[in-house]
Amino acid sequence: MKDLLVILASSSTSHPLNRRHNNPKFKPSSLPSPVTTKITPSPTPKPPPPPPPPPSTASRPPPFSTVRWDSRASYCTSLPNTHLKYYADLASNLAKDGKFHEFLMISESVIASLTEPSEFVGLLSTELVSAGIARILREEGKVWSVVEVLRGLDKLGFGALKVFDGETERKAVARECRRILKHGGVLEAVELMETLSGFHFPIRELVESSEIVGLCMRKRDSDLAIRYACIHPHAHIVFCTIIHEFGKKGDLMSALTVFEASKQKLSGPNMYAYRTIIDVCGLCGDYLKSRSIYEELLAKKITPNIYVFNSLMNVNARDLSYVMSVYEHMRTLGVTDIYSEVQQLESRGVLKLDVFTYSTIIKVFADAKLWRMALKIKGDMLSAGITANLVIWSSLISACANSGLVEQAIELFDDMLLAGCVPNSQCCNALLHACVEGCQYDKAFRLFRSWRERGFEVNVGSNAGVEHAHGNSSGTLSNSTSKSHNLTNPRKAPFTPTTATYNILLKACGTNYLRAKALIDEMNAIGLPPNYISWSTLIHVCGGSGSVEGAVQILNSMREAAIQPDVIAYTTAIKICVERKFLNTAFILFAEMKRYQIKPNLVTYKTLLRARSRYGSLQEVQQCLEIYQEMRKAGYKPNDYYLKQLIEEWCEGVIQNDNQIETKFSSFKKADLGGPYGLLLEKVAKHLEKRNAESMVIDLQGLTKVEARIVVLAVLRMIKENYAQGCPLKDDLFIIVGVKNAAY
DNA sequence: ATAGGGTTAG
C-alpha cells in the first residue's frame, strides 16, 4: 500500500502524465485502461493492485468518462469488503495530503461500482478527509479550492462528512466570508454558505443573519434571501424577518413570495409567519390580501392563534363589520368567549351589565392586547347609557399601554380629565406604563415631574355633572361647587406617587444605572422604600448597563435591605448572565437559588436553557440534560425546541435543521421519524445522562431505524468523548433492539 | 372592577 501511495504521490506532482494532461490534445481514454488490470482477491491480506493513476492535479474536476468507469463497474461490484476498505484508506490518505483530485477520482470510480454508496462512505476516514481540508485552509487559506472540493464531495454523496471541527479552519472560512461581503458579494457568500451547510459548517457563526438579510433587502433580492433562510438552522425566524423587512419597504409582492417559500420549506403551519404576513398586508395597505391569507388558514383547518387574530383585526380595523365577523369566529374557536357569555346572560335577564362587568371585559381584551376590542366595548357601554368611571378609564389606558400606544393612551387620559374624572395613582401609573412600553422613557419622566409640580387640571363643567348623574361617582369631583358655574371650570387635583409609580420609572431608566440608583435613593428619602419589584427592576437596569457583577451584587443588597430575592429576582440576574455569556455565574446563581429554597419556574428553566446555542463538550450537554431532567421532575414540559437543538449538535448531522432529516447521507426521509420527536428525545436524553456513562444499555425498542441510529450515534459520541477524557467504558455495551423494529 | 419586576420560536 505504501508503494501505491508513492506512485500516486509522484504521479500527482511531477509525473510525465501531468504534462500530457496539460496538453489539450491529450485524451483520458488514451490512458492505459484500468479495466485490463485484473484484481485477484487473495485470502491472505495482500494489497490489491492499484487503481488507475490520477491524470491530473489541476484545479479542474478529473476528466472522467462515465463509459470508461461503467465498464469497470461490472467488475467492481464483486469487490470484497477488504478491498473496499483498502480503497477507502487509500482515498482517505490522499485527501489527508490535500490530493483531493486523486481522492475524488478513486471515490468516484469505487462508488460507481456500488449499489449502496454509503458502504464506501462509511469506510472513509472523516478525520483524514477533514485533516486535508483543514490543511488547505490553514496553510494556504484557499477557501475556494475547499469549496470546489466540497462540491465534488457533494456530487458523490459525501454530504454527511463533518469536516469543520477545528476552530482555525472555521475562522479561515469566516474571514473569507467577511471579505466577500465587504466587496458586496452577497450572492457569492450565500453560495458559499450553501455549500458549507451541506457539510455541517455552523453557518450561524459566519455572519449575523440580520446582515445577510439586510444586504438581500438592499438588492431587493427575495430569491437570495429565501436561499439563505433555507440553510439557516432557524429558518422559521429568518423567514419572518425577511417577510417583515419587505413589508417595511412596502414590497408586498416580495413579502408574499417569501411567505410562500417559507410554507414550502417549513413543515407544519408557522403562526409566526402568518401573523407577520398579515401585519405586512396592513403595512402595505392591502387589507383584502390579509383576509385571503386568513381564509387560507381556515381552509386548511388550521386554528389561528390570538396573535393572528389580533393582527387581522388591526389590519382590517376600518371595517368594523369584518372585525366583528372575525371576532365572532374567534369566539367560536374559544379564544375568548367571555363577552358573548355575559351578553347571553344579560339577554336572559340573569345579569344586568353594569360598569363592573364592562370593566372586567375591557380588562380581558386589554390583557390580550386587543385594544381595539377594548375601545369597542367602551362604545357598547356608552350606548347602553353607562358612563365611564375611573376604573374604566384606567383599564382603557392599560389596554393601550399593553400595546405600546403612547399617543392613544395620552388621548384617553386627556379625555378623562375633560370628562371631569380625577385620576388616582393607579391611573397615572397606567399612563406612565404606556410610555415605558412605547419606549418613550423621557416622556414618562416629563409627565411625572409635571404632575408632581402642578397636579392635574380637571374639567368640572356642567357636562360632567349630567354624565355622572347615572354612573358611579367615585373619582369625580363633587358637583356642588361646579354647579354654580355654568361654564367649564378647571379644578386642581394633586398627584401622589406610589411605590409602583417609582417602579415604572425605574423601568424607564432603560440602561441608565445611575439614574435608577438615584431613584432608589429618592424612594428611601421620601418614605417609599423599594420593594422586591423595585430591586428586580434595578437588577435589570444594572445588567442592561453592562455590569454583570453589579447585577449579581444587587441580590446581596436585597438581603441587606431585608428583602429576600424571589424567583423573579434570580431569573432576572440569570438572564443577564446568560445574555453576557457569563455561563458559569448563571449556573452558580441557579444553584444558589435552590439552596435558598427558591423553586425555579418555567421561565427560569427556559432562561437558563437559552444559555447555549451550541454544545461544545459532553460536560455542556450533560449540564443541559440535567436541567431537562429537573424540569421534567418539577412537572414542566420541556420545550422540545431546545432539546432538539441539542440533539442536532450531537447526532453527527443525521438530523439537520428543524424538522428535516439529512437525505444525502442516508436515503431516509422525514417520514421515517414517525411523528413527533417525543420518544426519540427522551431516549437520547436518558442515554446521555451522567450516571449512565459507565455501564451502558441502549434500548432501541419502539424506535424506527433512523431514530435508533440517532440514539446509537449519540451514545457512541459520548463514549468517544469520555474515552478522550480518560474515562473509558468499563462494562459491556448492550443494545436492545425491539422485536418488531430490529434496527441493527 | 384598575397599576409595577423575569419568559414569549434566534
JSON list of N, CA and C (backbone and C1' of nucleotides) in Angstrom, two decimals, chain A residues 270 429 503 531 536 566 575 601 610 641, chain B:
[
{"chain": "A", "resi": 270, "resn": "ASN", "atom": "N", "xyz": [-46.78, 27.77, 10.43]},
{"chain": "A", "resi": 270, "resn": "ASN", "atom": "CA", "xyz": [-45.97, 28.65, 11.26]},
{"chain": "A", "resi": 270, "resn": "ASN", "atom": "C", "xyz": [-46.78, 29.91, 11.56]},
{"chain": "A", "resi": 429, "resn": "ASN", "atom": "N", "xyz": [-50.23, 55.70, 36.85]},
{"chain": "A", "resi": 429, "resn": "ASN", "atom": "CA", "xyz": [-49.22, 54.67, 36.60]},
{"chain": "A", "resi": 429, "resn": "ASN", "atom": "C", "xyz": [-49.47, 53.97, 35.27]},
{"chain": "A", "resi": 503, "resn": "ASN", "atom": "N", "xyz": [-41.52, 52.24, 40.56]},
{"chain": "A", "resi": 503, "resn": "ASN", "atom": "CA", "xyz": [-41.08, 51.02, 39.87]},
{"chain": "A", "resi": 503, "resn": "ASN", "atom": "C", "xyz": [-41.17, 51.18, 38.35]},
{"chain": "A", "resi": 531, "resn": "ASN", "atom": "N", "xyz": [-39.44, 47.93, 47.07]},
{"chain": "A", "resi": 531, "resn": "ASN", "atom": "CA", "xyz": [-39.89, 46.55, 47.35]},
{"chain": "A", "resi": 531, "resn": "ASN", "atom": "C", "xyz": [-39.17, 45.57, 46.42]},
{"chain": "A", "resi": 536, "resn": "SER", "atom": "N", "xyz": [-35.78, 43.97, 41.59]},
{"chain": "A", "resi": 536, "resn": "SER", "atom": "CA", "xyz": [-35.63, 43.20, 40.35]},
{"chain": "A", "resi": 536, "resn": "SER", "atom": "C", "xyz": [-35.42, 44.12, 39.16]},
{"chain": "A", "resi": 566, "resn": "ASP", "atom": "N", "xyz": [-36.59, 36.88, 45.27]},
{"chain": "A", "resi": 566, "resn": "ASP", "atom": "CA", "xyz": [-37.51, 35.81, 44.90]},
{"chain": "A", "resi": 566, "resn": "ASP", "atom": "C", "xyz": [-37.11, 35.20, 43.56]},
{"chain": "A", "resi": 575, "resn": "LYS", "atom": "N", "xyz": [-30.73, 35.75, 33.67]},
{"chain": "A", "resi": 575, "resn": "LYS", "atom": "CA", "xyz": [-30.91, 36.16, 32.27]},
{"chain": "A", "resi": 575, "resn": "LYS", "atom": "C", "xyz": [-29.76, 37.08, 31.85]},
{"chain": "A", "resi": 601, "resn": "ASN", "atom": "N", "xyz": [-38.98, 28.34, 38.26]},
{"chain": "A", "resi": 601, "resn": "ASN", "atom": "CA", "xyz": [-40.19, 28.07, 37.50]},
{"chain": "A", "resi": 601, "resn": "ASN", "atom": "C", "xyz": [-39.87, 27.92, 36.01]},
{"chain": "A", "resi": 610, "resn": "ARG", "atom": "N", "xyz": [-31.50, 28.75, 27.43]},
{"chain": "A", "resi": 610, "resn": "ARG", "atom": "CA", "xyz": [-31.11, 29.57, 26.29]},
{"chain": "A", "resi": 610, "resn": "ARG", "atom": "C", "xyz": [-29.63, 29.90, 26.32]},
{"chain": "A", "resi": 641, "resn": "TYR", "atom": "N", "xyz": [-37.97, 22.31, 21.56]},
{"chain": "A", "resi": 641, "resn": "TYR", "atom": "CA", "xyz": [-37.17, 23.14, 20.69]},
{"chain": "A", "resi": 641, "resn": "TYR", "atom": "C", "xyz": [-35.69, 23.12, 21.07]},
{"chain": "B", "resi": 1, "resn": "DA", "atom": "P", "xyz": [-64.28, 43.07, 42.86]},
{"chain": "B", "resi": 1, "resn": "DA", "atom": "O5'", "xyz": [-63.86, 43.78, 41.54]},
{"chain": "B", "resi": 1, "resn": "DA", "atom": "C5'", "xyz": [-63.42, 42.95, 40.47]},
{"chain": "B", "resi": 1, "resn": "DA", "atom": "C4'", "xyz": [-63.13, 43.84, 39.32]},
{"chain": "B", "resi": 1, "resn": "DA", "atom": "C3'", "xyz": [-61.83, 44.63, 39.49]},
{"chain": "B", "resi": 1, "resn": "DA", "atom": "O3'", "xyz": [-60.84, 43.98, 38.71]},
{"chain": "B", "resi": 1, "resn": "DA", "atom": "C1'", "xyz": [-63.62, 46.06, 38.85]},
{"chain": "B", "resi": 2, "resn": "DT", "atom": "P", "xyz": [-59.35, 44.14, 39.15]},
{"chain": "B", "resi": 2, "resn": "DT", "atom": "O5'", "xyz": [-58.93, 45.55, 38.57]},
{"chain": "B", "resi": 2, "resn": "DT", "atom": "C5'", "xyz": [-58.98, 45.77, 37.15]},
{"chain": "B", "resi": 2, "resn": "DT", "atom": "C4'", "xyz": [-58.23, 47.03, 36.80]},
{"chain": "B", "resi": 2, "resn": "DT", "atom": "C3'", "xyz": [-56.86, 47.12, 37.42]},
{"chain": "B", "resi": 2, "resn": "DT", "atom": "O3'", "xyz": [-55.96, 46.44, 36.58]},
{"chain": "B", "resi": 2, "resn": "DT", "atom": "C1'", "xyz": [-57.98, 49.21, 37.56]},
{"chain": "B", "resi": 3, "resn": "DA", "atom": "P", "xyz": [-54.76, 45.69, 37.22]},
{"chain": "B", "resi": 3, "resn": "DA", "atom": "O5'", "xyz": [-53.65, 46.83, 37.31]},
{"chain": "B", "resi": 3, "resn": "DA", "atom": "C5'", "xyz": [-53.34, 47.61, 36.16]},
{"chain": "B", "resi": 3, "resn": "DA", "atom": "C4'", "xyz": [-52.15, 48.47, 36.46]},
{"chain": "B", "resi": 3, "resn": "DA", "atom": "C3'", "xyz": [-50.91, 47.67, 36.83]},
{"chain": "B", "resi": 3, "resn": "DA", "atom": "O3'", "xyz": [-50.16, 47.47, 35.63]},
{"chain": "B", "resi": 3, "resn": "DA", "atom": "C1'", "xyz": [-51.21, 49.53, 38.28]},
{"chain": "B", "resi": 4, "resn": "DG", "atom": "P", "xyz": [-49.18, 46.33, 35.59]},
{"chain": "B", "resi": 4, "resn": "DG", "atom": "O5'", "xyz": [-47.93, 46.89, 36.41]},
{"chain": "B", "resi": 4, "resn": "DG", "atom": "C5'", "xyz": [-47.20, 48.01, 35.93]},
{"chain": "B", "resi": 4, "resn": "DG", "atom": "C4'", "xyz": [-45.91, 48.13, 36.74]},
{"chain": "B", "resi": 4, "resn": "DG", "atom": "C3'", "xyz": [-45.15, 46.81, 36.81]},
{"chain": "B", "resi": 4, "resn": "DG", "atom": "O3'", "xyz": [-44.24, 46.75, 35.72]},
{"chain": "B", "resi": 4, "resn": "DG", "atom": "C1'", "xyz": [-45.31, 47.81, 38.98]},
{"chain": "B", "resi": 5, "resn": "DG", "atom": "P", "xyz": [-43.96, 45.49, 35.00]},
{"chain": "B", "resi": 5, "resn": "DG", "atom": "O5'", "xyz": [-42.77, 44.87, 35.84]},
{"chain": "B", "resi": 5, "resn": "DG", "atom": "C5'", "xyz": [-41.50, 45.52, 35.81]},
{"chain": "B", "resi": 5, "resn": "DG", "atom": "C4'", "xyz": [-40.47, 44.59, 36.38]},
{"chain": "B", "resi": 5, "resn": "DG", "atom": "C3'", "xyz": [-40.41, 43.23, 35.69]},
{"chain": "B", "resi": 5, "resn": "DG", "atom": "O3'", "xyz": [-39.58, 43.33, 34.56]},
{"chain": "B", "resi": 5, "resn": "DG", "atom": "C1'", "xyz": [-40.26, 43.01, 38.06]},
{"chain": "B", "resi": 6, "resn": "DG", "atom": "P", "xyz": [-39.77, 42.54, 33.30]},
{"chain": "B", "resi": 6, "resn": "DG", "atom": "O5'", "xyz": [-39.06, 41.15, 33.63]},
{"chain": "B", "resi": 6, "resn": "DG", "atom": "C5'", "xyz": [-37.65, 41.09, 33.75]},
{"chain": "B", "resi": 6, "resn": "DG", "atom": "C4'", "xyz": [-37.25, 39.65, 33.91]},
{"chain": "B", "resi": 6, "resn": "DG", "atom": "C3'", "xyz": [-37.70, 38.76, 32.75]},
{"chain": "B", "resi": 6, "resn": "DG", "atom": "O3'", "xyz": [-36.67, 38.75, 31.77]},
{"chain": "B", "resi": 6, "resn": "DG", "atom": "C1'", "xyz": [-38.21, 37.75, 34.83]},
{"chain": "B", "resi": 7, "resn": "DT", "atom": "P", "xyz": [-37.04, 38.79, 30.34]},
{"chain": "B", "resi": 7, "resn": "DT", "atom": "O5'", "xyz": [-37.89, 37.50, 30.18]},
{"chain": "B", "resi": 7, "resn": "DT", "atom": "C5'", "xyz": [-37.65, 36.84, 29.03]},
{"chain": "B", "resi": 7, "resn": "DT", "atom": "C4'", "xyz": [-38.13, 35.42, 29.02]},
{"chain": "B", "resi": 7, "resn": "DT", "atom": "C3'", "xyz": [-38.85, 35.21, 27.70]},
{"chain": "B", "resi": 7, "resn": "DT", "atom": "O3'", "xyz": [-37.91, 34.66, 26.83]},
{"chain": "B", "resi": 7, "resn": "DT", "atom": "C1'", "xyz": [-40.07, 34.25, 29.51]},
{"chain": "B", "resi": 8, "resn": "DT", "atom": "P", "xyz": [-37.84, 35.33, 25.42]},
{"chain": "B", "resi": 8, "resn": "DT", "atom": "O5'", "xyz": [-39.17, 34.87, 24.70]},
{"chain": "B", "resi": 8, "resn": "DT", "atom": "C5'", "xyz": [-39.70, 33.58, 24.95]},
{"chain": "B", "resi": 8, "resn": "DT", "atom": "C4'", "xyz": [-41.10, 33.57, 24.43]},
{"chain": "B", "resi": 8, "resn": "DT", "atom": "C3'", "xyz": [-41.25, 34.43, 23.18]},
{"chain": "B", "resi": 8, "resn": "DT", "atom": "O3'", "xyz": [-41.62, 33.58, 22.12]},
{"chain": "B", "resi": 8, "resn": "DT", "atom": "C1'", "xyz": [-42.96, 34.91, 24.78]},
{"chain": "B", "resi": 9, "resn": "DA", "atom": "P", "xyz": [-41.05, 33.91, 20.68]},
{"chain": "B", "resi": 9, "resn": "DA", "atom": "O5'", "xyz": [-40.60, 32.39, 20.61]},
{"chain": "B", "resi": 9, "resn": "DA", "atom": "C5'", "xyz": [-39.65, 31.83, 21.50]},
{"chain": "B", "resi": 9, "resn": "DA", "atom": "C4'", "xyz": [-38.90, 30.79, 20.70]},
{"chain": "B", "resi": 9, "resn": "DA", "atom": "C3'", "xyz": [-37.87, 31.41, 19.78]},
{"chain": "B", "resi": 9, "resn": "DA", "atom": "O3'", "xyz": [-36.71, 30.60, 19.74]},
{"chain": "B", "resi": 9, "resn": "DA", "atom": "C1'", "xyz": [-39.51, 30.31, 18.49]},
{"chain": "B", "resi": 10, "resn": "DG", "atom": "P", "xyz": [-35.60, 31.07, 20.68]},
{"chain": "B", "resi": 10, "resn": "DG", "atom": "O5'", "xyz": [-34.53, 31.48, 19.59]},
{"chain": "B", "resi": 10, "resn": "DG", "atom": "C5'", "xyz": [-33.98, 30.47, 18.79]},
{"chain": "B", "resi": 10, "resn": "DG", "atom": "C4'", "xyz": [-32.79, 31.07, 18.13]},
{"chain": "B", "resi": 10, "resn": "DG", "atom": "C3'", "xyz": [-31.83, 31.74, 19.10]},
{"chain": "B", "resi": 10, "resn": "DG", "atom": "O3'", "xyz": [-30.53, 31.23, 18.90]},
{"chain": "B", "resi": 10, "resn": "DG", "atom": "C1'", "xyz": [-32.53, 33.29, 17.46]}
]
